[in-house]
Each structure stands twice: as C-alpha cells, then as structure tokens.
Coordinates of C-alpha atoms and ligand atoms in Angstrom, one line a residue:
X1 CA 0.0 0.0 0.0
X2 CA 1.1 3.5 -0.7
X3 CA 2.1 5.5 2.3
X4 CA -0.5 7.9 3.6
X5 CA 1.9 10.9 3.4
X6 CA 2.6 10.0 -0.3
X7 CA -1.1 9.9 -1.0
X8 CA -1.7 13.2 0.6
X9 CA 1.3 14.6 -1.3
X10 CA -0.1 13.4 -4.6
X11 CA -3.4 15.1 -3.8
X12 CA -1.7 18.3 -2.9
X13 CA 0.5 18.1 -6.0
X14 CA -2.7 18.1 -8.1
X15 CA -3.7 21.3 -6.5
X16 CA -0.2 22.8 -7.2
X17 CA -0.6 21.7 -10.8
X18 CA -4.1 23.1 -11.1
X19 CA -3.0 26.4 -9.7
X20 CA -0.1 26.6 -12.1
X21 CA 2.8 25.8 -9.7
X22 CA 5.5 23.3 -10.0
X23 CA 4.5 20.0 -8.3
X24 CA 8.0 19.5 -6.9
X25 CA 7.0 21.9 -4.1
X26 CA 4.1 19.8 -3.0
X27 CA 5.8 17.7 -0.4
X28 CA 3.7 17.1 2.7
X29 CA 5.0 16.3 6.1
X30 CA 3.5 15.5 9.5
X31 CA 2.6 18.7 11.2
X32 CA 4.9 20.0 13.8
X33 CA 2.0 21.9 15.3
X34 CA -0.5 19.1 16.0
X35 CA -2.6 21.7 17.9
X36 CA -3.3 23.4 14.6
X37 CA -3.3 20.6 12.0
X38 CA -2.3 17.1 11.2
X39 CA -0.2 17.6 8.1
X40 CA 1.5 20.6 6.5
X41 CA 3.0 21.6 3.2
X42 CA 5.6 24.3 3.3
X43 CA 6.1 24.4 -0.5
X44 CA 4.6 27.8 -1.0
X45 CA 7.6 29.3 0.9
X46 CA 10.0 27.4 -1.2
X47 CA 8.2 28.4 -4.4
X48 CA 8.5 32.1 -3.5
X49 CA 11.8 32.6 -5.3
X50 CA 10.7 30.9 -8.6
X51 CA 7.4 32.7 -8.8
X52 CA 8.4 36.0 -7.2
X53 CA 5.2 36.1 -5.2
X54 CA 4.4 36.2 -1.5
X55 CA 4.2 32.7 -0.2
X56 CA 0.8 33.4 1.5
X57 CA -0.6 34.2 -1.9
X58 CA 0.8 31.0 -3.4
X59 CA -0.6 29.1 -0.5
X60 CA -4.0 30.7 -1.0
X61 CA -4.0 29.7 -4.7
X62 CA -3.3 26.2 -3.8
X63 CA -5.8 25.9 -1.0
X64 CA -8.4 27.2 -3.3
X65 CA -7.8 24.1 -5.4
X66 CA -7.9 21.8 -2.5
X67 CA -11.2 22.6 -0.9
X68 CA -13.2 20.3 -3.1
X69 CA -11.1 17.3 -2.4
X70 CA -12.9 14.6 -0.3
X71 CA -9.5 13.7 1.1
X72 CA -9.5 16.7 3.4
X73 CA -11.6 17.8 6.2
X74 CA -9.9 21.2 6.5
X75 CA -7.3 23.1 4.6
X76 CA -6.0 26.6 5.4
X77 CA -3.4 28.9 4.1
X78 CA -1.6 30.4 7.1
X79 CA 0.9 33.2 7.4
X80 CA 3.6 33.4 6.2
X81 CA 2.7 30.7 3.7
X82 CA 2.0 27.3 5.4
X83 CA -0.7 25.1 4.1
X84 CA -2.3 23.4 7.1
X85 CA -4.2 20.2 6.5
X86 CA -6.6 18.0 8.3
X87 CA -7.5 14.7 6.7
X88 CA -11.1 13.6 6.4
X89 CA -12.1 11.1 8.9
X90 CA -13.7 8.9 6.3
X91 CA -10.4 8.9 4.4
X92 CA -8.5 7.8 7.5
X93 CA -11.0 5.1 8.1
X94 CA -10.8 3.9 4.6
X95 CA -7.0 3.6 4.9
X96 CA -7.5 1.6 8.1
X97 CA -9.9 -0.8 6.4
X98 CA -7.4 -1.4 3.6
X99 CA -4.6 -1.8 6.0
X100 CA -6.6 -4.4 7.9
X101 CA -7.1 -6.4 4.7
X102 CA -3.4 -6.3 3.9
X103 CA -1.5 -9.2 5.3
X104 CA 1.7 -7.1 5.4
X105 CA -0.2 -4.4 7.2
X106 CA 0.4 -1.8 4.4
X107 CA 4.2 -2.4 4.2
X108 CA 5.4 -2.8 0.7
X109 CA 8.1 -5.5 0.4
X110 CA 11.3 -4.6 -1.3
X111 CA 10.8 -4.6 -5.1
X112 CA 14.3 -6.0 -5.5
X113 CA 15.1 -8.1 -2.5
X114 CA 18.8 -8.1 -1.5
X115 CA 20.9 -10.7 0.1
X116 CA 22.2 -9.2 3.3
X117 CA 24.5 -10.9 5.8
X118 CA 24.5 -9.7 9.3
X119 CA 27.6 -10.5 11.4
X120 CA 26.4 -10.2 15.0
X121 CA 26.7 -11.8 18.4
X122 CA 30.4 -12.4 17.9
X123 CA 31.1 -14.2 21.2
X124 CA 34.5 -15.7 21.9
X125 CA 34.3 -19.4 22.6
X126 CA 35.3 -20.7 26.0
X127 CA 34.3 -17.4 27.7
X128 CA 30.9 -17.0 29.3
X129 CA 28.6 -14.5 27.6
X130 CA 28.6 -11.3 29.6
X131 CA 26.6 -8.1 29.3
X132 CA 29.1 -6.8 26.7
X133 CA 27.7 -9.4 24.3
X134 CA 24.1 -8.4 24.9
X135 CA 23.9 -5.4 22.5
X136 CA 25.3 -7.0 19.5
X137 CA 22.9 -9.9 19.8
X138 CA 19.8 -7.8 20.5
X139 CA 20.5 -5.1 17.8
X140 CA 21.7 -7.6 15.2
X141 CA 18.7 -9.8 15.7
X142 CA 16.3 -6.8 15.3
X143 CA 18.0 -5.6 12.1
X144 CA 17.8 -9.2 10.7
X145 CA 14.1 -9.3 11.5
X146 CA 13.4 -5.9 10.0
X147 CA 15.2 -6.8 6.9
X148 CA 13.1 -10.0 6.5
X149 CA 9.9 -8.0 7.2
X150 CA 10.9 -5.7 4.3
X151 CA 11.3 -8.8 2.1
X152 CA 15.0 -9.2 1.9
X153 CA 17.0 -12.4 2.2
X154 CA 18.9 -11.9 5.4
X155 CA 21.5 -14.3 6.7
X156 CA 22.6 -14.0 10.3
X157 CA 26.0 -15.3 11.2
X158 CA 27.3 -15.5 14.8
X159 CA 31.0 -15.4 13.7
X160 CA 32.5 -17.0 16.8
X161 CA 35.9 -15.9 18.0
X162 CA 37.8 -19.2 18.0
X163 CA 41.1 -18.6 16.2
X164 CA 42.9 -16.1 18.4
X165 CA 45.2 -16.1 21.4
X166 CA 42.4 -17.3 23.8
X167 CA 42.6 -20.7 22.2
X168 CA 46.4 -20.9 22.7
X169 CA 45.9 -19.8 26.3
X170 CA 43.4 -22.5 27.0
X171 CA 45.6 -25.2 25.4
X172 CA 48.6 -24.0 27.4
X173 CA 46.8 -24.0 30.7
X174 CA 45.3 -27.4 30.0
X175 CA 48.8 -28.8 29.3
X176 CA 50.0 -27.3 32.6
X177 CA 47.2 -29.0 34.5
X178 CA 47.0 -32.3 32.6
X179 CA 50.2 -32.8 30.8
X180 CA 49.6 -36.5 30.2
X181 CA 46.6 -36.0 28.0
X182 CA 47.2 -37.4 24.5
X183 CA 46.5 -34.0 22.9
X184 CA 50.0 -32.8 23.8
X185 CA 51.8 -35.9 22.7
X186 CA 53.1 -35.3 19.3
X187 CA 53.8 -39.0 18.8
X188 CA 50.2 -39.9 19.5
X189 CA 48.5 -41.1 16.3
X190 CA 44.9 -41.1 17.5
X191 CA 42.1 -41.5 17.7
X192 CA 41.6 -38.8 20.4
X193 CA 39.0 -39.3 23.1
X194 CA 35.4 -38.6 22.2
X195 CA 34.8 -36.9 25.6
X196 CA 36.1 -33.4 26.2
X197 CA 38.6 -33.2 29.1
X198 CA 36.6 -30.4 30.7
X199 CA 33.1 -29.1 31.4
X200 CA 31.8 -25.7 30.4
X201 CA 32.2 -24.6 34.0
X202 CA 35.9 -25.7 34.0
X203 CA 36.5 -24.1 30.7
X204 CA 35.1 -20.8 31.9
X205 CA 37.5 -21.0 34.9
X206 CA 40.5 -22.1 32.8
X207 CA 40.4 -19.1 30.4
X208 CA 40.7 -16.3 33.0
X209 CA 43.3 -18.2 34.9
X210 CA 45.4 -18.6 31.8
X211 CA 44.9 -15.0 30.8
X212 CA 45.9 -13.8 34.2
X213 CA 49.1 -15.9 34.1
X214 CA 50.0 -14.7 30.6
X215 CA 50.0 -11.2 31.8
X216 CA 52.7 -11.8 34.5
X217 CA 54.6 -14.7 33.0
X218 CA 56.4 -13.9 29.7
X219 CA 57.4 -17.5 29.1
X220 CA 53.8 -18.7 29.6
X221 CA 52.6 -16.1 27.1
X222 CA 55.2 -17.2 24.6
X223 CA 53.9 -20.8 25.0
X224 CA 50.3 -19.6 24.4
X225 CA 51.3 -17.7 21.3
X226 CA 53.1 -20.7 19.9
X227 CA 50.2 -22.9 20.7
X228 CA 47.9 -20.5 18.9
X229 CA 50.2 -20.7 15.9
X230 CA 50.4 -24.5 16.0
X231 CA 46.6 -24.6 16.1
X232 CA 46.3 -22.4 13.1
X233 CA 48.8 -24.7 11.3
X234 CA 46.4 -27.6 12.1
X235 CA 48.5 -29.6 14.7
X236 CA 46.2 -32.7 15.2
X237 CA 46.2 -32.7 19.0
X238 CA 45.4 -29.1 19.2
X239 CA 42.7 -29.4 16.5
X240 CA 41.1 -32.1 18.6
X241 CA 41.1 -29.9 21.6
X242 CA 39.8 -27.0 19.6
X243 CA 36.9 -29.3 18.5
X244 CA 36.1 -30.1 22.2
X245 CA 36.2 -26.5 23.1
X246 CA 33.8 -25.7 20.3
X247 CA 31.4 -28.4 21.1
X248 CA 31.2 -27.6 24.8
X249 CA 31.0 -23.8 24.2
X250 CA 28.6 -23.8 21.4
X251 CA 26.1 -25.9 23.3
X252 CA 26.3 -23.4 26.1
X253 CA 26.1 -20.4 23.8
X254 CA 23.0 -21.8 22.0
X255 CA 21.2 -22.3 25.3
X256 CA 22.0 -18.6 26.2
X257 CA 21.0 -17.1 22.9
X258 CA 17.8 -19.1 23.0
X259 CA 16.9 -17.4 26.2
X260 CA 17.3 -14.1 24.4
X261 CA 15.2 -15.2 21.5
X262 CA 18.2 -14.7 19.3
X263 CA 18.6 -17.2 16.5
X264 CA 21.5 -17.4 14.0
X265 CA 21.3 -19.0 10.6
X266 CA 25.0 -19.7 10.6
X267 CA 27.2 -20.8 13.4
X268 CA 30.4 -20.0 11.6
X269 CA 33.6 -19.0 13.3
X270 CA 36.9 -17.3 12.6
X271 CA 38.4 -20.7 12.0
X272 CA 36.1 -21.3 9.0
X273 CA 38.1 -18.6 7.2
X274 CA 41.4 -20.5 7.7
X275 CA 41.3 -22.3 4.3
X276 CA 41.0 -18.9 2.6
X277 CA 43.9 -17.3 4.3
X278 CA 46.8 -18.6 2.1
X279 CA 45.0 -17.3 -1.1
X280 CA 44.2 -14.1 0.6
X281 CA 47.8 -13.5 1.6
X282 CA 49.0 -14.4 -1.9
X283 CA 46.6 -12.1 -3.5
X284 CA 47.6 -9.2 -1.2
X285 CA 51.2 -9.8 -2.1
X286 CA 50.5 -10.2 -5.9
X287 CA 48.6 -7.0 -6.0
X288 CA 51.5 -5.3 -4.2
X289 CA 49.3 -4.3 -1.3
X290 CA 51.1 -6.3 1.5
X291 CA 54.7 -5.7 2.4
X292 CA 57.0 -6.8 5.1
X293 CA 57.7 -4.6 8.1
X294 CA 59.9 -5.9 10.9
X295 CA 59.1 -9.5 9.8
X296 CA 55.3 -8.9 9.9
X297 CA 53.2 -8.6 6.8
X298 CA 51.2 -5.4 6.7
X299 CA 48.9 -3.5 4.4
X300 CA 48.9 0.3 4.2
X301 CA 45.3 1.5 4.2
X302 CA 45.7 5.2 5.1
X303 CA 44.3 7.8 2.7
X304 CA 45.2 11.3 2.2
X305 CA 41.9 12.6 3.3
X306 CA 42.1 10.9 6.7
X307 CA 41.6 13.3 9.6
X308 CA 42.7 10.7 12.0
X309 CA 45.7 8.4 11.5
X310 CA 44.7 5.0 10.2
X311 CA 47.4 2.6 11.1
X312 CA 48.4 -0.2 8.7
X313 CA 46.5 -3.4 8.9
X314 CA 48.4 -6.4 10.3
X315 CA 47.9 -9.3 7.9
X316 CA 50.4 -11.8 9.3
X317 CA 52.6 -11.7 12.4
X318 CA 56.3 -12.4 12.0
X319 CA 55.8 -16.0 13.0
X320 CA 53.3 -16.3 10.2
X321 CA 50.2 -16.6 12.4
X322 CA 47.1 -14.8 11.5
X323 CA 45.2 -12.1 13.4
X324 CA 41.8 -10.6 13.9
X325 CA 42.0 -8.6 10.6
X326 CA 43.3 -11.7 8.8
X327 CA 40.3 -13.8 9.7
X328 CA 37.9 -10.9 9.0
X329 CA 39.3 -10.4 5.5
X330 CA 39.4 -14.1 4.8
X331 CA 35.8 -14.3 6.0
X332 CA 34.8 -11.7 3.5
X333 CA 36.4 -13.9 0.8
X334 CA 34.4 -16.9 2.1
X335 CA 31.1 -15.0 2.3
X336 CA 31.4 -13.7 -1.2
X337 CA 32.1 -17.2 -2.4
X338 CA 29.4 -18.9 -0.5
X339 CA 26.6 -16.3 -0.4
X340 CA 27.5 -13.5 -2.7
X341 CA 25.8 -10.9 -0.5
X342 CA 24.8 -7.5 -1.6
X343 CA 25.7 -6.2 1.8
X344 CA 27.5 -7.3 4.9
X345 CA 26.6 -5.5 8.1
X346 CA 28.7 -5.8 11.2
X347 CA 27.0 -5.2 14.5
X348 CA 30.0 -4.7 16.8
X349 CA 31.1 -2.5 19.7
X350 CA 31.9 1.0 18.3
X351 CA 35.3 0.8 19.9
X352 CA 36.2 -1.6 17.1
X353 CA 35.5 1.0 14.4
X354 CA 39.2 1.5 13.4
X355 CA 39.6 -2.2 12.9
X356 CA 36.7 -2.2 10.4
X357 CA 37.9 0.9 8.7
X358 CA 41.2 -1.0 8.0
X359 CA 39.4 -4.2 7.0
X360 CA 36.9 -2.6 4.7
X361 CA 39.6 -0.5 3.0
X362 CA 41.9 -3.5 2.5
X363 CA 39.0 -5.5 1.2
X364 CA 38.1 -2.9 -1.4
X365 CA 41.8 -2.3 -2.4
X366 CA 42.2 -6.0 -3.0
X367 CA 38.9 -6.3 -4.8
X368 CA 37.6 -8.9 -2.4
X369 CA 34.1 -7.5 -2.9
X370 CA 32.3 -6.0 -5.8
X371 CA 32.3 -2.3 -6.1
X372 CA 28.6 -2.2 -5.3
X373 CA 28.8 -4.6 -2.3
X374 CA 28.0 -2.8 0.8
X375 CA 30.3 -3.2 3.8
X376 CA 28.7 -1.5 6.8
X377 CA 29.9 -1.1 10.3
X378 CA 27.1 -0.6 12.8
X379 CA 29.0 0.3 16.0
X380 CA 27.1 0.4 19.2
X381 CA 27.8 2.2 22.4
X382 CA 28.5 0.8 25.9
X383 CA 25.8 -0.5 28.3
X384 CA 26.6 1.4 31.5
X385 CA 25.4 1.0 35.1
X386 CA 23.7 3.8 36.9
X387 CA 27.1 5.1 37.9
X388 CA 27.8 5.8 34.3
X389 CA 30.5 3.1 34.1
X390 CA 30.3 -0.1 32.2
X391 CA 27.6 -2.3 33.7
X392 CA 29.0 -4.5 36.5
X393 CA 27.7 -6.9 39.2
X394 CA 27.1 -5.4 42.6
X395 CA 30.6 -6.4 43.8
X396 CA 32.2 -4.9 40.7
X397 CA 32.8 -8.0 38.7
X398 CA 31.8 -8.7 35.1
X399 CA 28.1 -9.5 34.9
X400 CA 27.3 -12.7 33.2
X401 CA 24.5 -12.4 30.8
X402 CA 22.7 -15.4 32.4
X403 CA 22.7 -13.7 35.8
X404 CA 21.4 -10.4 34.3
X405 CA 18.5 -12.2 32.7
X406 CA 17.8 -14.0 35.9
X407 CA 17.8 -10.8 38.0
X408 CA 15.4 -9.2 35.6
X409 CA 13.1 -12.2 35.5
X410 CA 13.0 -12.4 39.3
X411 CA 12.1 -8.7 39.4
X412 CA 9.3 -9.2 36.8
X413 CA 8.0 -12.3 38.7
X414 CA 7.6 -10.3 41.8
X415 CA 5.7 -7.5 40.0
X416 CA 3.5 -10.0 38.1
X417 CA 2.5 -12.0 41.2
X418 CA 1.7 -8.7 43.0
X419 CA -0.6 -8.0 40.1
X420 CA -2.3 -11.4 40.7
X421 CA -4.1 -11.4 37.4
X422 CA -1.9 -14.3 36.4
X423 CA -2.2 -17.7 37.8
X424 CA 1.0 -18.8 39.6
X425 CA 1.8 -21.6 37.2
X426 CA 1.9 -19.1 34.3
X427 CA 3.8 -16.5 36.2
X428 CA 7.2 -17.9 35.6
X429 CA 6.7 -18.0 31.8
X430 CA 5.1 -14.6 31.8
X431 CA 7.9 -13.1 33.8
X432 CA 10.4 -14.5 31.3
X433 CA 8.4 -12.9 28.4
X434 CA 8.0 -9.6 30.1
X435 CA 11.6 -9.7 31.4
X436 CA 12.9 -10.1 27.9
X437 CA 10.8 -7.1 26.7
X438 CA 12.3 -5.1 29.5
X439 CA 15.9 -5.9 28.5
X440 CA 15.4 -5.7 24.7
X441 CA 13.2 -2.6 24.7
X442 CA 15.5 -0.9 27.2
X443 CA 18.4 -1.5 24.9
X444 CA 16.7 -0.9 21.5
X445 CA 14.9 2.2 22.5
X446 CA 18.2 4.0 22.6
X447 CA 20.0 5.0 19.4
X448 CA 22.4 2.1 18.9
X449 CA 25.6 4.2 18.6
X450 CA 25.1 5.9 21.9
X451 CA 26.1 4.6 25.4
X452 CA 23.1 4.1 27.6
X453 CA 22.4 3.3 31.3
X454 CA 20.9 0.0 32.0
X455 CA 18.4 0.9 34.7
X456 CA 16.7 -2.2 36.0
X457 CA 14.0 -0.2 37.9
X458 CA 13.1 1.9 35.0
X459 CA 13.2 -0.9 32.4
X460 CA 11.0 -3.2 34.4
X461 CA 8.3 -0.6 35.1
X462 CA 4.9 -1.0 33.7
X463 CA 4.7 2.7 33.2
X464 CA 6.6 5.0 30.8
X465 CA 8.6 4.2 27.8
X466 CA 9.3 0.5 28.5
X467 CA 8.9 -2.9 27.1
X468 CA 6.5 -4.0 29.9
X469 CA 4.3 -0.9 29.2
X470 CA 4.0 -1.9 25.6
X471 CA 3.2 -5.5 26.5
X472 CA 0.7 -4.3 29.1
X473 CA -1.0 -2.3 26.4
X474 CA -1.1 -5.3 24.1
X475 CA -2.5 -7.5 26.8
X476 CA -5.2 -4.9 27.4
X477 CA -6.2 -5.0 23.8
X478 CA -6.2 -8.8 23.7
X479 CA -8.4 -9.0 26.7
X480 CA -11.0 -6.7 25.2
X481 CA -10.9 -8.7 22.0
X482 CA -11.3 -11.9 24.0
X483 CA -14.3 -10.5 25.9
X484 CA -15.8 -9.5 22.7
X485 CA -15.6 -13.0 21.2
X486 CA -16.7 -14.6 24.5
X487 CA -19.8 -12.4 24.3
X488 CA -20.6 -13.9 20.9
X489 CA -18.8 -11.3 18.7
X490 CA -16.9 -12.5 15.7
X491 CA -13.4 -11.1 15.0
X492 CA -13.3 -10.4 11.3
X493 CA -11.9 -7.8 9.0
X494 CA -14.7 -5.4 8.4
X495 CA -15.4 -1.8 7.6
X496 CA -13.8 0.6 9.9
X497 CA -16.0 3.7 10.4
X498 CA -14.9 7.3 10.4
X499 CA -13.5 8.2 13.8
X500 CA -16.0 9.0 16.5
X501 CA -13.7 11.6 18.2
X502 CA -10.3 13.2 18.1
X503 CA -8.5 10.5 20.1
X504 CA -9.8 7.8 17.8
X505 CA -8.6 9.8 14.8
X506 CA -5.2 10.3 16.4
X507 CA -5.0 6.5 16.8
X508 CA -5.9 5.9 13.2
X509 CA -3.4 8.4 11.9
X510 CA -0.7 6.9 14.1
X511 CA -1.5 3.5 12.9
X512 CA -1.3 4.6 9.3
X513 CA 2.3 5.6 9.8
X514 CA 3.4 2.0 10.3
X515 CA 4.6 1.4 6.7
X516 CA 6.7 4.5 6.7
X517 CA 8.2 3.9 10.1
X518 CA 9.2 0.3 9.3
X519 CA 10.7 1.2 6.0
X520 CA 12.7 4.1 7.4
X521 CA 13.8 2.2 10.5
X522 CA 15.2 -0.5 8.3
X523 CA 16.8 1.9 5.9
X524 CA 18.6 3.6 8.7
X525 CA 19.2 0.4 10.7
X526 CA 17.5 2.1 13.6
X527 CA 15.3 -0.1 15.8
X528 CA 14.9 2.8 18.2
X529 CA 12.5 4.3 15.6
X530 CA 10.2 1.4 16.0
X531 CA 10.4 1.7 19.7
X532 CA 9.4 5.3 19.7
X533 CA 6.6 4.5 17.2
X534 CA 5.0 1.8 19.4
X535 CA 5.4 3.9 22.4
X536 CA 3.3 6.6 20.7
X537 CA 0.9 4.1 19.3
X538 CA 0.4 2.6 22.7
X539 CA -0.2 6.0 24.3
X540 CA -2.7 6.9 21.6
X541 CA -4.5 3.6 22.1
X542 CA -4.6 4.0 25.9
X543 CA -6.0 7.5 25.5
X544 CA -8.7 6.2 23.2
X545 CA -9.4 3.3 25.5
X546 CA -9.9 5.6 28.5
X547 CA -12.4 7.8 26.6
X548 CA -14.4 5.1 24.9
X549 CA -16.7 2.5 26.3
X550 CA -16.1 -0.1 23.7
X551 CA -17.7 -3.3 24.9
X552 CA -20.9 -1.6 26.2
X553 CA -21.5 0.3 23.0
X554 CA -25.0 -0.4 21.8
X555 CA -24.6 0.3 18.2
X556 CA -23.2 -3.0 17.0
X557 CA -21.8 -1.6 13.8
X558 CA -19.8 1.0 15.7
X559 CA -18.7 -1.6 18.2
X560 CA -17.5 -3.9 15.4
X561 CA -15.6 -1.0 13.9
X562 CA -13.8 -0.3 17.1
X563 CA -13.0 -3.9 17.6
X564 CA -11.6 -4.1 14.1
X565 CA -9.5 -1.0 14.8
X566 CA -8.2 -2.6 18.0
X567 CA -7.4 -5.8 16.3
X568 CA -5.4 -3.8 13.7
X569 CA -3.5 -1.9 16.3
X570 CA -2.8 -5.2 18.0
X571 CA -1.4 -6.7 14.8
X572 CA 0.8 -3.6 14.2
X573 CA 2.1 -3.9 17.7
X574 CA 2.7 -7.6 17.3
X575 CA 4.6 -7.0 14.0
X576 CA 6.7 -4.3 15.7
X577 CA 7.7 -6.3 18.8
X578 CA 8.4 -9.3 16.6
X579 CA 11.0 -7.3 14.7
X580 CA 12.3 -6.1 18.1
X581 CA 12.7 -9.7 19.1
X582 CA 10.2 -10.3 21.9
X583 CA 6.6 -11.5 22.3
X584 CA 3.5 -10.6 24.4
X585 CA 1.8 -13.0 26.7
X586 CA -2.0 -13.5 26.8
X587 CA -2.3 -12.1 30.3
X588 CA -0.1 -10.4 32.8
Ligands
LIG1 N1 34.7 -11.8 18.7 C1 34.8 -10.4 18.6 C2 35.0 -9.7 19.9 O1 34.6 -10.3 20.9 C3 33.7 -9.7 17.9 C4 33.5 -10.2 16.5 C5 32.8 -9.2 15.6 N2 32.7 -9.6 14.2 C6 33.7 -9.6 13.4 N3 33.5 -10.0 12.2 N4 34.9 -9.1 13.7 O2 35.4 -8.6 20.0

C-alpha cells in the first residue's frame, strides 16, 4: 500500500498543478503543530523565489484548489505561507480498512530483494557470555528481522571468535594441568578421546586463569602464542582440543542465545576462514598491497583525506600466524564465495571502528568484494550502570548475561505476582516474556551508537517508555478482543467507520504511519525508531481506551468497527515487537 503521506502529497500536487505551480514543491509532512493541523505543506515558501510572489498568496491559490477534495476535512493557508491540512475522517477510516485487509499491514516489500549478511553476536568461545555481548545480539537480531519483514533475504552469522590467542591460552593451561593428555603428545596417532577433558564450568575457569598468568609470565605467554600458531597450522592434538572447546562452548552459547530469543542461521567461526587465508595473503602480495615490516606482513590502508591516523592493517605476524584482521578479510572472501551478499553488516562495539575501517579498505583495495557490495559497520555504544561506568555486578565483577537475565526475570516475577491477574503456574513463563521485553526494549529504544544506562528499575516498570508498558497495552487489547468474542462477537476484517472523536482519529493516523516507520527504521538500521513509534501508538491507544466505552457500545456496527481497529492496532504492535525480538503474553 502507498504511504499515507505520499497519497496526501499526490493530492496536494494536483492542487499545485491546477494552480499553475511546479508540483515538486508539494511535499507534505506531518505537522509540527499538532494543535493546529495534522499535516502541513511548506512548498509555498520554497516556491517564492521561482514565482516572485508572496508565499501566502501562493498558498491561497493552492488551498483554493484543495477545498473540493474529499480527502481533506480542513485546509488553510496560514501566514507566512503554510498550508495546514486535516485529513477527512472517512479517508483515514478507509485507509485503516485497507490496511486491515493487507497481510503485510500496508508495508510494501522490497521490489528487488537483497541478500544481506549480518555479522552479530560475535562471542568468543570458552568465555561466558557477559553483558558486553548483549547489545550485538539484540540489535543484530532486530535488524535481521526488520530486513526480513521488508522482504530481503537476510542471513545472520554469529561469527564465533575461536582462532585467536584465547585458544592458545586454554591449550597451554590445560597442558599445565593435565600434561599426560594425549593431545599434547606429538607421537600420538589417535584417535583422540570422544569426551572433552573439561566441562563448560571448568572451561570458563581455565580461560581467565590462563589469561591472568600470561600477563605476568612472559614464558607462559610465549607458549600460548606458539600454541595458537600451532593450532592455526592444524596440529592434530590441538585441533582435537579445539573441537572439544567448540562443542562444549557452542552448546552453552546456543542455550543462552535461545533465552534471548536470538537465532543465528549460521554458526560459523573465525576458523572457518582459515582455508581462505593462504590465497588471501598471496593475492595481497601479488597486488603489491602487502609488504614486510619488521618481519610482519602489513597493508597500508591510510588515505590522504584521513583526519585521524589510520594505522596499517596487520595481515600476518612475524611467525606467520594470522590475526583478527586476517580472519575478517578471509571471512569476506568466504562469504562472497558462498553467499555473494549485496551487503554485509557488522554489529560490533563501536570501539572496534578502526579495525573495520582497516578491514573494509583492505577488502576494497584487493577487490575482495564487488564495487557495489556494501560493507557497513554498525557500531554500538556501551551499556553502562547507573554510575555511568560499564555495567557490573554489585561487587564490581563482570556481569554474566545469564545472571542479568535471571535478575530481571525475578524482578518481573515479583511484580506480576503482585498483580495477581496471572495464575502462579503461568507467572514464571510470563515473567520471562516480560523480562525479555524489559531488556530488549531498554536497549533498543536507545540509538544504537550511543552509550546508555541499563536501569533495572526503569526498564521493568509498567509505566513509561518501557517494554512492559508496551506488553501491558497489548494484553489490554487482547483482553478486550477476548471478551468481545466470548460475548458472541466475531473477529473479522470489516469496515472501519470514520473516527468518532479526536482521540480515535489520532490513533488511526498513528496506525497509518506503520509502513513509513518500518521502511525508514530498516533503511537507517534504527530499531529505536520502531520503539518510539510503538510507544506513541500505545499512548494513543490508551487515550482512546480511556475515553471510549467499547464493549458496552449499543450500536453493533460502531462496536464492530472499534473492535476491528483494536485488532489492527494489535497486529501492528505484534509485528513491531516481533522485529524487536520479543513477544507478548496473553495475560499479565
Ligand atoms: N569476537 C569479537 C569480539 O569479541 C567480535 C566479532 C565481531 N565480528 C567480526 N567479524 N569481527 O570482540
């Protein structure tokens, strides 16, 4: 369906034409004076220069051509040359009726669907997920869902960190602890044990222990670096250990991401890029892009126009081992080969921006992607505690994601049981659903690139701009609809009547913005725009609800129209929270 603003613009353009003005001035926008009008066109002011005429006179000419249109309830030319517009209620209602009948709720799917890869999540194996991983998962998942809603083919890849020093550290520490394991015996010819020599709990303890030691013990660190290199070279014992680490970690990661309602199409890892590294390095050398510098292989990526220094990209270390940039470049090669995406979007902490500047430049210089392939870094800010510092546990430690989720769910459970409208057996499940909305909405309602304060009290509140408030509104709508059908009413798409009052009209006009909001939020990769939209839509609905006795309405046609409008609002809200990555319960 066409966007309402475009339809209004088209109608206003007809008036421009009829009055003898260029239609390019006819652009209509949402009024920034809602007390005066719903829409406005400022084209008369812009046309002043071309027509050498006072804008108010131009506006009057145009308004004179608009008064007959059934699309408008009121049009006025206002000094110094605004055209103020109120839409006719019947027109708004007609738009609602059409929207209701549209399975995509008025959103037009992309005419030319793109293949888009989203690199998000990005956890490092063998380390527990902590709050630092939350944002990438939540934002990336939302952008993936928005893209799909718009009709694109979107492939989400978790891109596990499994090929760097942390692997060497774990191998080294394991060898210290259990030197007799066959993985360290170079003479051992296999097969290696099926069972991992550690549990996830042990693994999570081994890594920080090893990392701590490497910081104070130079020889230990050397060993870990060498082990990393040997792993990258494919030493069989280390590969067998790597496989165990992967199996144990990935099972744990999947469990955690599932709790977040985050779902990856691909569980690929840095190591998957290893087969592409030799050809990548060769290509970089052949093209004269890589050169040696103190034994290491580097690529100069700086450009004259750089305001800030862009250091060279490190392609290979002097011992020949690969680095973060190496696997990222090789992964681009792999992705182009396997999926040929039109765009790759990286949802990563904004502190990694320079790394991606280097990688993208090197990728373009080497022609790893087509000229038109998009490489986009979507850097997000830090999740802080109320003290303005990165979010920590009460005693100052790194907060595990699992614990954060649990804290929120416990808080939600308390509130829901207080509310008592939910049976106890349902309360746990409901608390999980509402808790997830608190976390995700709390995060997504902020512009991704900004730091934000994770405020448990505020995020879990049923009032204000929060996930629970949105769900509460949805549950309210669902309960009205349920009572309607219990009373014998039938929920079906039907004609929505012209609004009975101003609040109903506001609700309709807000609802009608859905297609524009969704399209724009995806174009700008800005889930926060969907959040502000559903917050406004919820407010408009609640205002309408408080002013209207829906179920006791005696005129059945009017009642059915309201019910149809409510059901439409519900569907819009459902679609929005679905792209944000959470769901609403039936009751709460
Ligand atoms: N594993 C990385 C980290 O923890 C994030 C990976 C982001 N994705 C990428 N392709 N580099 O910092």
